[in-house]
mmCIF file of C-alpha atoms in Angstrom:
data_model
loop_
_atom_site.group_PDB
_atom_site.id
_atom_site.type_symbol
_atom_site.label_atom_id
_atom_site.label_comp_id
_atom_site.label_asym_id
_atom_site.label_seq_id
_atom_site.Cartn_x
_atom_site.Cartn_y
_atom_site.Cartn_z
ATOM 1 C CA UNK A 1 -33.930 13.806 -118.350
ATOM 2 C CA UNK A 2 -33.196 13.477 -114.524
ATOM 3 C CA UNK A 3 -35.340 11.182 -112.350
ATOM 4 C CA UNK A 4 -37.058 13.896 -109.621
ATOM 5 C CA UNK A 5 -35.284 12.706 -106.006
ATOM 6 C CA UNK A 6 -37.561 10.597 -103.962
ATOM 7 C CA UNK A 7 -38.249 12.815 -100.944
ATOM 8 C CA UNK A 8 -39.677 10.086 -98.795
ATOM 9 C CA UNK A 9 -38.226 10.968 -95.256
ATOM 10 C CA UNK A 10 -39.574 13.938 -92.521
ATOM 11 C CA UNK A 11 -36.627 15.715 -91.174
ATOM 12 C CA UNK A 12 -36.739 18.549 -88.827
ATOM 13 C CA UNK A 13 -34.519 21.174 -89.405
ATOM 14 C CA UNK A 14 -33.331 22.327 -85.961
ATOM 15 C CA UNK A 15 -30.937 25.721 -84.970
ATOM 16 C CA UNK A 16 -28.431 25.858 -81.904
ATOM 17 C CA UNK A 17 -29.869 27.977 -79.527
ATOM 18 C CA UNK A 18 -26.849 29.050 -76.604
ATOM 19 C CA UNK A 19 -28.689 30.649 -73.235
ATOM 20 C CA UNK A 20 -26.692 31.937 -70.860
ATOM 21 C CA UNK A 21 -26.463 29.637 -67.202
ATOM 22 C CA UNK A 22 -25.605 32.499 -64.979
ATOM 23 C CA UNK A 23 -22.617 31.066 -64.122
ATOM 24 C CA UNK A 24 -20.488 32.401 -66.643
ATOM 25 C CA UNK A 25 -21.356 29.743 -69.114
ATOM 26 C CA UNK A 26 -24.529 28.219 -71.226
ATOM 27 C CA UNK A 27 -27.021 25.958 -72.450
ATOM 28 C CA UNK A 28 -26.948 24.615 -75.494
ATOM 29 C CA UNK A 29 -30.572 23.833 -76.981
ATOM 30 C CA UNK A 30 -32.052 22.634 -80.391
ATOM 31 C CA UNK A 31 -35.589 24.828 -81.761
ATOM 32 C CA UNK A 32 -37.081 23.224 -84.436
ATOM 33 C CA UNK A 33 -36.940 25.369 -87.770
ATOM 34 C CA UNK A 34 -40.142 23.155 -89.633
ATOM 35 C CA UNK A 35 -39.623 19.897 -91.327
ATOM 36 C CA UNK A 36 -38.768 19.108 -94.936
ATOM 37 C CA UNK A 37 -38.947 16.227 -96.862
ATOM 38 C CA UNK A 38 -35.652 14.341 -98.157
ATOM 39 C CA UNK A 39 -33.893 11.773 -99.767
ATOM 40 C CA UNK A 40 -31.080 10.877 -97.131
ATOM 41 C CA UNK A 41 -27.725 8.733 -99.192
ATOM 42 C CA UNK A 42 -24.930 7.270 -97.019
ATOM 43 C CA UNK A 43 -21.825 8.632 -99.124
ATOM 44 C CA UNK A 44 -19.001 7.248 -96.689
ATOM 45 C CA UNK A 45 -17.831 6.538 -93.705
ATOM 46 C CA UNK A 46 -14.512 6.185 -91.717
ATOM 47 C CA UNK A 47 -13.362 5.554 -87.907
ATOM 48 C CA UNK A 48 -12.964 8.517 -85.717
ATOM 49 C CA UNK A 49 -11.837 8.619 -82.215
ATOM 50 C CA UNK A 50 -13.693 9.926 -79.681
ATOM 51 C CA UNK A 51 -11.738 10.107 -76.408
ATOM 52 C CA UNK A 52 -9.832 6.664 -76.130
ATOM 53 C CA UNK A 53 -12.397 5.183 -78.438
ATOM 54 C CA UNK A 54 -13.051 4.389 -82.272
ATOM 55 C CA UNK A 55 -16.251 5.302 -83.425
ATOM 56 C CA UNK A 56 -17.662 5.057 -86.819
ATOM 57 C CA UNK A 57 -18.634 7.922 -88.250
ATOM 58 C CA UNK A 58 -21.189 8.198 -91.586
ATOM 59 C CA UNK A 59 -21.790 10.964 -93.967
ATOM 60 C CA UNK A 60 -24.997 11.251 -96.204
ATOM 61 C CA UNK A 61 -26.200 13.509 -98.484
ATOM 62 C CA UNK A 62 -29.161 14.801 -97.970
ATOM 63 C CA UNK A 63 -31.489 16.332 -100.740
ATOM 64 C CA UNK A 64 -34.389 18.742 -99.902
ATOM 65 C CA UNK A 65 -36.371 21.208 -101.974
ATOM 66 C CA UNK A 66 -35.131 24.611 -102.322
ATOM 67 C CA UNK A 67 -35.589 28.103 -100.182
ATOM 68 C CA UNK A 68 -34.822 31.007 -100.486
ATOM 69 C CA UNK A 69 -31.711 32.275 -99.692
ATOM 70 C CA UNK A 70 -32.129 34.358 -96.041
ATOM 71 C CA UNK A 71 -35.553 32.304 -95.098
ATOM 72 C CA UNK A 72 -35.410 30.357 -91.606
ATOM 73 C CA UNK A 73 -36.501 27.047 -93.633
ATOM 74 C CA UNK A 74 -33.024 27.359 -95.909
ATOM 75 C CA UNK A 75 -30.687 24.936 -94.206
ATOM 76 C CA UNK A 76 -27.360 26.030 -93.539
ATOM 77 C CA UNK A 77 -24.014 24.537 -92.099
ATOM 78 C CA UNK A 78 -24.908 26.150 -88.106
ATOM 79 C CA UNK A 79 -28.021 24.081 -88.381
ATOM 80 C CA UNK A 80 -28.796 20.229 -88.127
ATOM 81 C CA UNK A 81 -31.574 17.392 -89.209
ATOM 82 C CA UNK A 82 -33.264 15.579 -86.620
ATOM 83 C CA UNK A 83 -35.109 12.231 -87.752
ATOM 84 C CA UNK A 84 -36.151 10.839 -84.121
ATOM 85 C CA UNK A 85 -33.536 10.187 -81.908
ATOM 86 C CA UNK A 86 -30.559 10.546 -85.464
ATOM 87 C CA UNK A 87 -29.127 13.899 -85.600
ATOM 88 C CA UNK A 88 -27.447 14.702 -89.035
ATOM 89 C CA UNK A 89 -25.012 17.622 -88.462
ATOM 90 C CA UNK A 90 -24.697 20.109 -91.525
ATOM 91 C CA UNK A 91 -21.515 20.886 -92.754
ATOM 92 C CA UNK A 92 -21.913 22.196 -96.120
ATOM 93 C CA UNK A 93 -25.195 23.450 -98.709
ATOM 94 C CA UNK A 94 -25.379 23.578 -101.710
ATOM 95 C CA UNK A 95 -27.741 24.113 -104.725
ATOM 96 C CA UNK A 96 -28.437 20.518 -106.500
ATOM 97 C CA UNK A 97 -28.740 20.369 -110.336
ATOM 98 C CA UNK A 98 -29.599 23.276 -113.049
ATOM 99 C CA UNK A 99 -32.857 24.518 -112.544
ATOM 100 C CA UNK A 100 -32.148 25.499 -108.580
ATOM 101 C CA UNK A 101 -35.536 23.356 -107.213
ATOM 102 C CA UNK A 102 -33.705 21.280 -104.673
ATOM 103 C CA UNK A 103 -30.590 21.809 -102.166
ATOM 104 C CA UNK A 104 -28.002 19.438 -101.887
ATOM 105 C CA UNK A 105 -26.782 18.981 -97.763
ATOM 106 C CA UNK A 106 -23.622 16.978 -96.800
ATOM 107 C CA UNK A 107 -24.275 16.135 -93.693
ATOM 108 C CA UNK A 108 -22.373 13.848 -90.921
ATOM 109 C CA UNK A 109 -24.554 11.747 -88.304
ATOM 110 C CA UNK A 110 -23.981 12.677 -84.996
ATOM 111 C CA UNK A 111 -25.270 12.094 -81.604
ATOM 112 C CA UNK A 112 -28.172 14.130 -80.264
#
């Protein structure tokens, strides 16, 4: 039998929000979604560069208990986990394991 994931750590699931700035442009803004409750794994990392500099960048996976597919508290890859001033980007989602109870993110951390 699996060991149940140790969801020890509030994230807050937050959507992009683009309003326009009257200028032709926008604003881009985070609105929370609700929190859930994880278990956040560094899976690897690798240097990036960001303008003329190397940055490291980390991946994790993040597990969270399932929702239904179509509800606002379902992450998906336009959305992004906010634990204080970390932002973990979501690139992909995933049901985790057989019975469906938990959702697997891959997520990269990014700056807020």
């Amino acid at each position: 039998m699996k060991s149940q994931p140790s969801l020890n750590r509030r994230l807050v699931l937050e959507s992009r929000l683009d309003t326009p700035d009257g200028l032709g442009g926008f604003v881009i803004s985070w609105v929370p979604n609700g929190a859930h409750w994880a278990q956040v794994r560094a899976q690897s990392a690798h240097e990036s560069k960001i303008g003329e500099r190397d940055t490291a960048v980390v991946n994790y996976r993040i597990l969270v208990r399932s929702a239904a597919i179509g509800a606002s508290s379902r992450p998906t890859s336009a959305q992004r986990f906010r634990e204080f001033e970390r932002v973990f980007n979501i690139l992909a989602v995933a049901e985790h394991g057989e019975d469906g109870r938990f959702l697997e993110c891959w997520t990269e951390e990014g700056r807020a």
